[in-house]
Coordinates of C-alpha atoms in Angstrom, one line a residue:
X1 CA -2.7 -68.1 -49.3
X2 CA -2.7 -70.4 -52.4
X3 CA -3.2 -67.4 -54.4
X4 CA 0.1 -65.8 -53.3
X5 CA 1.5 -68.9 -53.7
X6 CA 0.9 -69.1 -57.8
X7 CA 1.6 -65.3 -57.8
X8 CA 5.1 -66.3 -56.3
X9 CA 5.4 -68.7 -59.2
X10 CA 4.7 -66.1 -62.1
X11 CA 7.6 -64.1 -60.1
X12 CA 9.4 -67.2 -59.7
X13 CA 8.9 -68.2 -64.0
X14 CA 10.1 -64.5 -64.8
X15 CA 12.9 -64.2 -62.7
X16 CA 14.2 -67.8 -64.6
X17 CA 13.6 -66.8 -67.7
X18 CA 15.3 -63.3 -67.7
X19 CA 18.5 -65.5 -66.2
X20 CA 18.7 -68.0 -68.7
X21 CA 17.2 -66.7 -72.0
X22 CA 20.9 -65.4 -73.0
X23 CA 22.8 -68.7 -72.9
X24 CA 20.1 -70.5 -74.1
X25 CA 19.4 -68.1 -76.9
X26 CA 23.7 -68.5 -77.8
X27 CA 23.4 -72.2 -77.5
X28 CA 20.2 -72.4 -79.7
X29 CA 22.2 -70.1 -82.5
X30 CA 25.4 -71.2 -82.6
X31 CA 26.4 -72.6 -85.7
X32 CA 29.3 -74.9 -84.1
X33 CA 29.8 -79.1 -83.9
X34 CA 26.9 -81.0 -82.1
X35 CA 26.3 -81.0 -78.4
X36 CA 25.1 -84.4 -77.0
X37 CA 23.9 -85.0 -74.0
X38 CA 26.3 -87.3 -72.2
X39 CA 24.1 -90.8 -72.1
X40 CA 25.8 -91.9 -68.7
X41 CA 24.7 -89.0 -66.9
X42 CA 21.3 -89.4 -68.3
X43 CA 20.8 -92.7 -67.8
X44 CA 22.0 -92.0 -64.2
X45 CA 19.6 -88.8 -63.5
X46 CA 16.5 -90.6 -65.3
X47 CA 16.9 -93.7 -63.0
X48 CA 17.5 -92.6 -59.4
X49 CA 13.6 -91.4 -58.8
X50 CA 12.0 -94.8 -57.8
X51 CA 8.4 -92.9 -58.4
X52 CA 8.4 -93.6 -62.0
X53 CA 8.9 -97.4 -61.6
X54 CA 5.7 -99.5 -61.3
X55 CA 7.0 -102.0 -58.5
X56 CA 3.7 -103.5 -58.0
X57 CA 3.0 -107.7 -57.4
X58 CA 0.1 -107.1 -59.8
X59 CA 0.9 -107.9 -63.5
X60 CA 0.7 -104.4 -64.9
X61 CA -1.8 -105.6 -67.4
X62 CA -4.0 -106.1 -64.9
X63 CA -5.1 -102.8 -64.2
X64 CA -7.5 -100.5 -66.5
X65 CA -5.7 -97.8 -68.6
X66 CA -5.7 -94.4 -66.3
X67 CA -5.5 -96.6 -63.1
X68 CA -3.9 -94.9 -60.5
X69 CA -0.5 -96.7 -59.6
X70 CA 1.5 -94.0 -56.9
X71 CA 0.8 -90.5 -55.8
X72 CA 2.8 -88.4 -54.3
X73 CA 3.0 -84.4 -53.4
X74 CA 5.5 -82.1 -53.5
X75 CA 7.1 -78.4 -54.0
X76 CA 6.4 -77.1 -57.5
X77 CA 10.3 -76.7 -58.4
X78 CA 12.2 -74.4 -61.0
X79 CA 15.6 -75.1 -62.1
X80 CA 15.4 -77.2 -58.8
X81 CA 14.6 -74.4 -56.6
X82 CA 11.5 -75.3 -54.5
X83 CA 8.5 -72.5 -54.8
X84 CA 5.6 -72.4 -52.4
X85 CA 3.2 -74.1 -55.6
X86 CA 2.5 -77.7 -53.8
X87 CA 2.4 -79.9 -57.1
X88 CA 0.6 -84.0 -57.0
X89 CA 1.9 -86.6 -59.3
X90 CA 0.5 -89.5 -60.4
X91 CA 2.4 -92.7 -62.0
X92 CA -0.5 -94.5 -64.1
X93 CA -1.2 -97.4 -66.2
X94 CA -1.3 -96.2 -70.0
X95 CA -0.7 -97.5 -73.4
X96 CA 1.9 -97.7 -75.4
X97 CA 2.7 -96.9 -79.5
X98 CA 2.2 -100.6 -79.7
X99 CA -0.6 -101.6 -77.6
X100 CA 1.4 -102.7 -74.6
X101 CA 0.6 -101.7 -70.8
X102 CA 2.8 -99.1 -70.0
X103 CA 3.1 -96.2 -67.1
X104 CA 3.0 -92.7 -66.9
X105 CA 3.4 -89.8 -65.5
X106 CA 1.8 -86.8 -64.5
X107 CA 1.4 -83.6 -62.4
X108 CA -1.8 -81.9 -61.2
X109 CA -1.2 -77.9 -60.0
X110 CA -4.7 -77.1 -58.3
X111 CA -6.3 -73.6 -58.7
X112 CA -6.4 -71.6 -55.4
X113 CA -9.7 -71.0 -56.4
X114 CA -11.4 -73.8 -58.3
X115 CA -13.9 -76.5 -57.4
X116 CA -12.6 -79.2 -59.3
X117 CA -15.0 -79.1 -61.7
X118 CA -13.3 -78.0 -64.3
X119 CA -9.2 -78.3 -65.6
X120 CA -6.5 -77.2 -68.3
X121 CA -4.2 -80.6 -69.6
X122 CA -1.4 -78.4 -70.7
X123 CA 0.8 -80.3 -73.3
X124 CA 4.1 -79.5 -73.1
X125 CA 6.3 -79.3 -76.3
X126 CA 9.5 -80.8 -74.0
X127 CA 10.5 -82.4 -77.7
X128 CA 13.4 -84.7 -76.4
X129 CA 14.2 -88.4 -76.8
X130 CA 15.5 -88.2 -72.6
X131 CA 13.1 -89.1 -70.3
X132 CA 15.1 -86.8 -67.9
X133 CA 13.7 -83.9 -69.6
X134 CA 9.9 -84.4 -69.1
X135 CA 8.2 -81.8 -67.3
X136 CA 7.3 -83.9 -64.6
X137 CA 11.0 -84.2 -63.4
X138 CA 11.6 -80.8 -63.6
X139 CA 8.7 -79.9 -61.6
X140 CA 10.0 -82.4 -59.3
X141 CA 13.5 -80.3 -58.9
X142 CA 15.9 -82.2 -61.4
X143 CA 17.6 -80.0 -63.7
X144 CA 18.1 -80.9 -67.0
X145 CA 19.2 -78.5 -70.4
X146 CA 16.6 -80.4 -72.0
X147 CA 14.4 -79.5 -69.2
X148 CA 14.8 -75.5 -69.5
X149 CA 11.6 -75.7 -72.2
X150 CA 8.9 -76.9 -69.5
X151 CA 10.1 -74.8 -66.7
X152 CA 9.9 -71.6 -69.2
X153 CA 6.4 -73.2 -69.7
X154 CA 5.5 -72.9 -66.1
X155 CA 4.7 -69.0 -66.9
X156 CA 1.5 -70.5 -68.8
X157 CA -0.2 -72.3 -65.6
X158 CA -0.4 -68.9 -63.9
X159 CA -3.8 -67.4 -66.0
X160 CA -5.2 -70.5 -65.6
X161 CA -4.7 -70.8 -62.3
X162 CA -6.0 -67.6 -61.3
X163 CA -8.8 -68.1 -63.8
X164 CA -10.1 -71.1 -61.4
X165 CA -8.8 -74.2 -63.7
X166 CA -6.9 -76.8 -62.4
X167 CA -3.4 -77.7 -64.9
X168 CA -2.7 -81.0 -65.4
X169 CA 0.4 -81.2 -66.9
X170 CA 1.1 -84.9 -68.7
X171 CA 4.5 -86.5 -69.6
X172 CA 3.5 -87.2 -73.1
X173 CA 6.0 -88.5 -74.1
X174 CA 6.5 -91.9 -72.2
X175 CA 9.0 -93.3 -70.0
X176 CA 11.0 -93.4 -72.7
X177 CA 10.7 -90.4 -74.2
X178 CA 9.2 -91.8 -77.6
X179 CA 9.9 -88.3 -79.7
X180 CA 7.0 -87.5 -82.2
X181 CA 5.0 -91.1 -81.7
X182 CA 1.8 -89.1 -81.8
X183 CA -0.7 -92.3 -81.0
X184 CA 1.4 -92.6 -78.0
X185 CA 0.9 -88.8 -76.9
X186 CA -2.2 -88.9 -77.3
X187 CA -3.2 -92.1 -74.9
X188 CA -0.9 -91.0 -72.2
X189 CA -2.8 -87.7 -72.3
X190 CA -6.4 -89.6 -72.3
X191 CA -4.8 -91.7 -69.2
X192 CA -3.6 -88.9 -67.1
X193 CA -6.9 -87.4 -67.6
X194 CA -8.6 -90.7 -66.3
X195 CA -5.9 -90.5 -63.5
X196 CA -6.4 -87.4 -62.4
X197 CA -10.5 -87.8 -62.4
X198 CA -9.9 -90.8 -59.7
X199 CA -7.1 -89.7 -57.5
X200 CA -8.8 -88.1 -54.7
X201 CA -5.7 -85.5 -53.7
X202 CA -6.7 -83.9 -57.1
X203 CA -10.0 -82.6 -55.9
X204 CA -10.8 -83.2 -59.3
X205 CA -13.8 -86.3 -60.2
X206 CA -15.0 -88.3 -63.3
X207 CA -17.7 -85.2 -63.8
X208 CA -14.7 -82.9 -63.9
X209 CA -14.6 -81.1 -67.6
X210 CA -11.2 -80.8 -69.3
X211 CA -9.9 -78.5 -71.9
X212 CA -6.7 -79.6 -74.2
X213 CA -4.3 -77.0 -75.0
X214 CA -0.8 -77.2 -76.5
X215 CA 1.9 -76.3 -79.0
X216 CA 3.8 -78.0 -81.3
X217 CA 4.9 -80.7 -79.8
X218 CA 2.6 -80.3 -77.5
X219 CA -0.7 -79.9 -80.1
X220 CA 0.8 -83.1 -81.5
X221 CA -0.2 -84.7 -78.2
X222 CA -2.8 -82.6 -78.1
X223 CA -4.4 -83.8 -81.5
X224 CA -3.9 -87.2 -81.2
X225 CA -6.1 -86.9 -77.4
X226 CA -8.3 -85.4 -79.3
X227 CA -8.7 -88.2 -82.0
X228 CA -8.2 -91.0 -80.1
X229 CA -11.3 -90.0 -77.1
X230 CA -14.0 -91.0 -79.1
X231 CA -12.8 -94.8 -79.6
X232 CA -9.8 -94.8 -76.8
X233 CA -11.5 -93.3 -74.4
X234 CA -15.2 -92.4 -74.5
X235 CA -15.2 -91.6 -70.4
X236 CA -13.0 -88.8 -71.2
X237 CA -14.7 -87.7 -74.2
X238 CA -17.7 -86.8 -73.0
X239 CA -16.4 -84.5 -70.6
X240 CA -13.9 -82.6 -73.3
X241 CA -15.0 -78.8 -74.0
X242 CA -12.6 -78.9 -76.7
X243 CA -9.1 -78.4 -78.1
X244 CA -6.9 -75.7 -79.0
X245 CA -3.8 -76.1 -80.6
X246 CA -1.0 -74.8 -82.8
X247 CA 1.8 -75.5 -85.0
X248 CA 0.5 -78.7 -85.3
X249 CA 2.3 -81.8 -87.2
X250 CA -0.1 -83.7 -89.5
X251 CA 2.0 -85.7 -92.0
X252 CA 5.7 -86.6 -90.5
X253 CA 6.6 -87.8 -94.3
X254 CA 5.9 -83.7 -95.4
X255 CA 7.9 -82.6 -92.8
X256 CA 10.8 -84.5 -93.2
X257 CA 11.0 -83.4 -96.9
X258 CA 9.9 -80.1 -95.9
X259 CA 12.8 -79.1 -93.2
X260 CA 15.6 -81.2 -95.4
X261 CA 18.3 -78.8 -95.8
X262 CA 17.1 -76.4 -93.6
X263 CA 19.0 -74.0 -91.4
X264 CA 17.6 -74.0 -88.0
X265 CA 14.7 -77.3 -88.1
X266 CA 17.1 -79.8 -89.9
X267 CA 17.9 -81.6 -86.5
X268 CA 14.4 -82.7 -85.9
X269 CA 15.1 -85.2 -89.1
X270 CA 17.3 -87.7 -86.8
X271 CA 15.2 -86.8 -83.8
X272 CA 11.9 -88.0 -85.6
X273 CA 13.8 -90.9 -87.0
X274 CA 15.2 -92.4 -83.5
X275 CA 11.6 -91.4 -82.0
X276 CA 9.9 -93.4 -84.2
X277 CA 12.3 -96.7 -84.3
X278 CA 11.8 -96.5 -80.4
X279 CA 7.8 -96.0 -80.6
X280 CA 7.2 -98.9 -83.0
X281 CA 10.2 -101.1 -82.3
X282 CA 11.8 -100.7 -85.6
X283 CA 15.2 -100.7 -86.9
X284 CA 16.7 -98.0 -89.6
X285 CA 19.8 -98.5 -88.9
X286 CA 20.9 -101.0 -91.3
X287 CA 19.8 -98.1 -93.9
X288 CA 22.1 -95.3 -92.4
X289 CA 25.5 -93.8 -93.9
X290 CA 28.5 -94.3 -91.5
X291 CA 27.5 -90.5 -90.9
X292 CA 23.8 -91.2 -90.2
X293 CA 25.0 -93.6 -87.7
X294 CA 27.2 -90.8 -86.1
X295 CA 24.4 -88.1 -86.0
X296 CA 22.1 -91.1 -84.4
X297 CA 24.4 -91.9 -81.4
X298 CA 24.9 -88.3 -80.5
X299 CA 21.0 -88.0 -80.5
X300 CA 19.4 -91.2 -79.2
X301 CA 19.4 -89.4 -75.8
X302 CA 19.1 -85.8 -76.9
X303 CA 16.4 -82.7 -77.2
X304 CA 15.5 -80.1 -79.7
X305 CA 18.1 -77.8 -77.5
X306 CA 20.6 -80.5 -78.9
X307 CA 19.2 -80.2 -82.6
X308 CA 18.0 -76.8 -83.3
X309 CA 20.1 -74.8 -85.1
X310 CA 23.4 -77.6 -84.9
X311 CA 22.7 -79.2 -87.9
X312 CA 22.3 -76.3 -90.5
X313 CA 22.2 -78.1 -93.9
X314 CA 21.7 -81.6 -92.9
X315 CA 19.3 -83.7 -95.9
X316 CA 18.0 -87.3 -95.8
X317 CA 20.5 -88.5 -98.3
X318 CA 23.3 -87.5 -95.7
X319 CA 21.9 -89.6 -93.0
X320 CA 20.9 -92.7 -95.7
X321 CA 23.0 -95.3 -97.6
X322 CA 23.5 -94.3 -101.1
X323 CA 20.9 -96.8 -102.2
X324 CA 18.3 -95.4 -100.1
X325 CA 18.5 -92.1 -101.2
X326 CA 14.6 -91.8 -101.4
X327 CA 13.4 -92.2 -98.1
X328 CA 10.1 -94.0 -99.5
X329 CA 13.0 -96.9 -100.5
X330 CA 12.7 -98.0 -96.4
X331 CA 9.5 -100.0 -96.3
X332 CA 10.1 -99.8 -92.1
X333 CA 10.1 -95.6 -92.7
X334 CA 6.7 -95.7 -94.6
X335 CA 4.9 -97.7 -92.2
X336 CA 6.0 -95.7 -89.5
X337 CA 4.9 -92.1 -91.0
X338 CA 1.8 -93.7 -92.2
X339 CA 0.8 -94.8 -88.9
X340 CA 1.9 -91.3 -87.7
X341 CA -0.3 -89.2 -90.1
X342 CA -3.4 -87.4 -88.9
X343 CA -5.0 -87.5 -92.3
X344 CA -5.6 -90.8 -91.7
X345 CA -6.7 -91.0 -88.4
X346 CA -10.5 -90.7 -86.8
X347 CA -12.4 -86.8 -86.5
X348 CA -12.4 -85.8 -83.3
X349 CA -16.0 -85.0 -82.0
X350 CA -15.0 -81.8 -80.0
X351 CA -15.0 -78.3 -81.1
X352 CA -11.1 -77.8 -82.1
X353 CA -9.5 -74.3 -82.4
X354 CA -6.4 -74.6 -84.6
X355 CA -3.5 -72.1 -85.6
X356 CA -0.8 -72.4 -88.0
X357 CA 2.5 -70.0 -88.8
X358 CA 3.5 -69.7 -92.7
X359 CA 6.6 -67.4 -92.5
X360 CA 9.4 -70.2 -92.0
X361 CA 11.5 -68.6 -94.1
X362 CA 12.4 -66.2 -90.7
X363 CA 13.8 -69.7 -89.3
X364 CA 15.8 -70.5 -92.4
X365 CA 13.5 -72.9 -94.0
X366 CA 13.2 -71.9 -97.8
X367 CA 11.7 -74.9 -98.9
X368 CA 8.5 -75.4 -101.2
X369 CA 8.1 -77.9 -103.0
X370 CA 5.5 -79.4 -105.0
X371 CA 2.6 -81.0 -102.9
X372 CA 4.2 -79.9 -99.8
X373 CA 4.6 -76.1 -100.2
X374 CA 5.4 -73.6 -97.6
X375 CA 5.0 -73.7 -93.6
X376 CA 6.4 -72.0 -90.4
X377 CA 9.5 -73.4 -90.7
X378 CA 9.1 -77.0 -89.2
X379 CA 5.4 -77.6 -90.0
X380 CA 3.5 -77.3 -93.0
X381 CA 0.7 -75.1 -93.5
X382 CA -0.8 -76.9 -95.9
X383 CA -1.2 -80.4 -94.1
X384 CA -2.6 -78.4 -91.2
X385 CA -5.4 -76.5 -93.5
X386 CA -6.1 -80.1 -95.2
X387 CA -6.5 -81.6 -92.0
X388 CA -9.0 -78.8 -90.7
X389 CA -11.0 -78.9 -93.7
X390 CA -11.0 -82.8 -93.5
X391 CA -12.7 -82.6 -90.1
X392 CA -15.3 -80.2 -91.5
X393 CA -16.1 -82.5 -93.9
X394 CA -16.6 -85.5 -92.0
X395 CA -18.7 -84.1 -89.4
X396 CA -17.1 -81.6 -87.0
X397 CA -18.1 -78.6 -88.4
X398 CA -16.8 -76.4 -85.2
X399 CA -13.3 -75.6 -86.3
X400 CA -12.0 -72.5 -85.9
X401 CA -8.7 -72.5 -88.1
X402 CA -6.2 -69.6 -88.1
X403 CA -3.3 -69.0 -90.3
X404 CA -0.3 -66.5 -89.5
X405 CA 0.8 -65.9 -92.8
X406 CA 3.8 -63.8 -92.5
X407 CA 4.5 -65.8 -88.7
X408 CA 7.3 -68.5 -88.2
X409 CA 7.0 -71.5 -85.8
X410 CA 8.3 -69.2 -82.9
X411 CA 6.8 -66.5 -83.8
X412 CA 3.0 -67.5 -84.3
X413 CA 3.1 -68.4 -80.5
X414 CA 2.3 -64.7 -79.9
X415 CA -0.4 -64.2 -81.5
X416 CA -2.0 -67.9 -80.7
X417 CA -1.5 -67.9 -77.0
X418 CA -4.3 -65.3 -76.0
X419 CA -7.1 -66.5 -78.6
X420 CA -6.7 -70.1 -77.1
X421 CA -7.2 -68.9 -73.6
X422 CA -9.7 -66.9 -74.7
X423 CA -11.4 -69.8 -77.0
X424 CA -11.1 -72.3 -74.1
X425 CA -12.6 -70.0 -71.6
X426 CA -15.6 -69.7 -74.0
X427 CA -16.0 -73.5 -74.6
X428 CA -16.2 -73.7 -70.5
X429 CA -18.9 -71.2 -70.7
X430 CA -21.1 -73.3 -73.1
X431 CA -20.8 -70.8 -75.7
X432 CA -21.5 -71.7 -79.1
X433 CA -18.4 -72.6 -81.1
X434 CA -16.6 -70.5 -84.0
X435 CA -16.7 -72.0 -87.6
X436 CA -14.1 -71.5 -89.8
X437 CA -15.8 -74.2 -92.2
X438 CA -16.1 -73.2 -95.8
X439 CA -13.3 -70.8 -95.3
X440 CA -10.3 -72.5 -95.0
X441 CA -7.9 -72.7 -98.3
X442 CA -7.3 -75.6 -99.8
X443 CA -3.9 -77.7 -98.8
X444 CA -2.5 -80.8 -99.7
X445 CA -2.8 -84.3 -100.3
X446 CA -2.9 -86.2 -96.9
X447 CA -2.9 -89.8 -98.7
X448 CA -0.9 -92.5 -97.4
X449 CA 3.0 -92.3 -98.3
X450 CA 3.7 -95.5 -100.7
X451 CA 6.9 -97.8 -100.7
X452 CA 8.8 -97.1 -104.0
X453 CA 11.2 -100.5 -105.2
X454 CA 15.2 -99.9 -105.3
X455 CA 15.9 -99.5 -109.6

């Protein structure tokens, strides 16, 4: 029966992507003024599910990180239509980008025919700065345009669930939707994972391995789990098979420079910007042109559907006061990528498969400049071979790197998708991992950005 069931949902996944892949496809490529999303409305639709509140008498501090707060089950829903999938959530006590208790959110699909002894924590790449948009909502039946990514997502659950793996599928993001604050992605994900492993309608248990997968926003969360298990959360750790990941965001500083100008990725500038003020509790607003202040307001509660492609052209020095023309001139802007840069963060201590696109110029990014070079069109290759190489040389010598050299961002998801499934299915068998170490070409500089003084 529950095999049916998911085979109803791969029906269900196809038949909602064939209907909606034309107007999102016009929306995504059309070259006109910006679409908000209309904050009332989303304030409104984020704030009417009780579920997502912790309303206990218990100081929330008072429980461990991954402590199971609410559970509920319901219908797996796609663009709110109810499928015969049953779906468990879980709102649990994580950590925030500063340290602070927080909650989170997330949703457990169980294989018709696993054991619980093994699971998938799928990281969605939801990429939106609305908390109505996380996949958790729209598994729940809202309907968001924001939301359209994670219910096209569904489609990958199905081979894992037939495969015997339990998904677990994390809001990464936060309850409020803290765009690109990778530190942040990456406990949530460690705290579902503890969640899941002690909520007994899971059928899952603290013996219970886990496999990471995701991509691009997505692998950032997935990454950053990765990174942070050793020291964050050892429990976890010990029962990861490993990560696999791709088009991966190492240093946000690169990227920024990287995508300024560009045709199609330009958006994500202001959407990284407002992700990390709200992450760290900073302010960049006093260094924003009367227009940055504009393109901020329309995006505070927008997604990459709002950004991609409506921005074609956009720079840093648009956005910025005159005087702040370098974005290394905001002290509050270096600290943030710094703390945000994967070069400078721990080696994870799990075999890692990473893959990374190199033809951005098929998404309208023509940038390369010195120290940053080329990438897929919103992430740079050459951060993502330094970062691989880095973990080979500090201990992790199971890296498997692939780079689709002629590829975009979009485009490298092809290929990637089936050697993941294949390389995760292979780390579950106890095979022997793949070494790319010793093989990977050089990349760039992952040091620290620096604060430069106004002249």
């Amino acid at each position: 029966m529950r095999t049916t069931a998911v085979r109803h949902l791969a029906i269900a996944v196809l038949t909602v992507l064939t209907v909606t892949a034309a107007p999102a496809a016009t929306a995504a490529a059309a070259p006109s003024s910006p679409t908000p999303s209309a904050p009332s409305a989303v304030t409104k639709a984020a704030g009417t599910d009780a579920f997502y509140a912790y309303d206990g008498s218990e100081p929330l501090s008072s429980f461990a990180p991954g402590a199971v707060l609410k559970t509920r089950t319901l219908q797996y829903h796609l663009l709110g239509i109810p499928t015969p999938v049953k779906a468990i959530q879980l709102l649990f006590r994580t950590t925030d980008a500063q340290g602070r208790p927080s909650v989170g959110v997330t949703s457990v699909v169980r294989s018709p025919g696993g054991d619980g002894r093994k699971a998938v924590s799928y990281q969605s790449a939801y990429d939106s700065l609305n908390p109505a948009d996380s996949p958790s909502r729209a598994i729940a039946g809202d309907v968001s345009l924001g939301g359209l990514l994670p219910t096209a997502e569904s489609l990958v659950l199905v081979p894992f669930l037939l495969q015997g793996y339990d998904v677990v599928v994390p809001d990464t993001e936060g309850q409020t939707a803290d765009f690109a604050a990778g530190p942040e992605y990456g406990a949530t994900t460690l705290d579902s994972l503890r969640a899941v492993s002690r909520a007994p309608e899971t059928g899952m248990s603290t013996d219970t391995r886990f496999g990471l997968i995701g991509y691009s926003g997505g692998a950032i969360a997935t990454q950053w789990a990765a990174t942070l298990a050793p020291s964050y959360a050892p429990d976890i750790n010990r029962n990861l098979v490993g990560f696999a990941e791709g088009g991966l965001l190492v240093d946000p500083a690169h990227n920024l420079r990287y995508v300024d100008g560009s045709v199609v990725w330009a958006g994500v500038i202001p959407m990284a910007l407002i992700g990390a003020s709200r992450s760290f509790g900073i302010d960049l607003k006093p260094y924003m042109s009367s227009y940055g202040l504009e393109v901020y307001k329309k995006l505070e509660n927008g997604s990459i559907v709002n950004a991609l492609g409506q921005y074609p052209g956009l720079t840093w020095k648009k956005l910025a006061k005159p005087q702040y023309a370098d974005p290394n001139s905001v002290p509050e802007f270096v600290e943030a990528v710094n703390r945000l840069n994967l070069g400078s963060a721990a080696t994870p201590t799990v075999p890692g498969f990473i893959g990374q696109g190199n033809g951005g110029v098929l998404e309208g990014t023509f940038s390369n400049l010195p120290g940053i070079g080329t990438g897929d069109g919103v992430m740079v290759a050459g951060d993502v071979r330094s970062l691989a190489r880095q973990y080979c040389a500090t201990g992790n010598k199971s890296i498997k790197y692939q780079q689709y050299g002629v590829l975009s961002h979009v485009g490298a998801i092809v290929p990637w998708a089936p050697v993941a499934l294949g390389w995760l299915n292979d780390r579950f068998a106890g095979k022997t991992a793949p070494s790319d170490c010793g093989r990977i070409p050089a990349g760039n500089s992952l040091a620290p950005e620096k604060v430069k003084p106004l002249s």
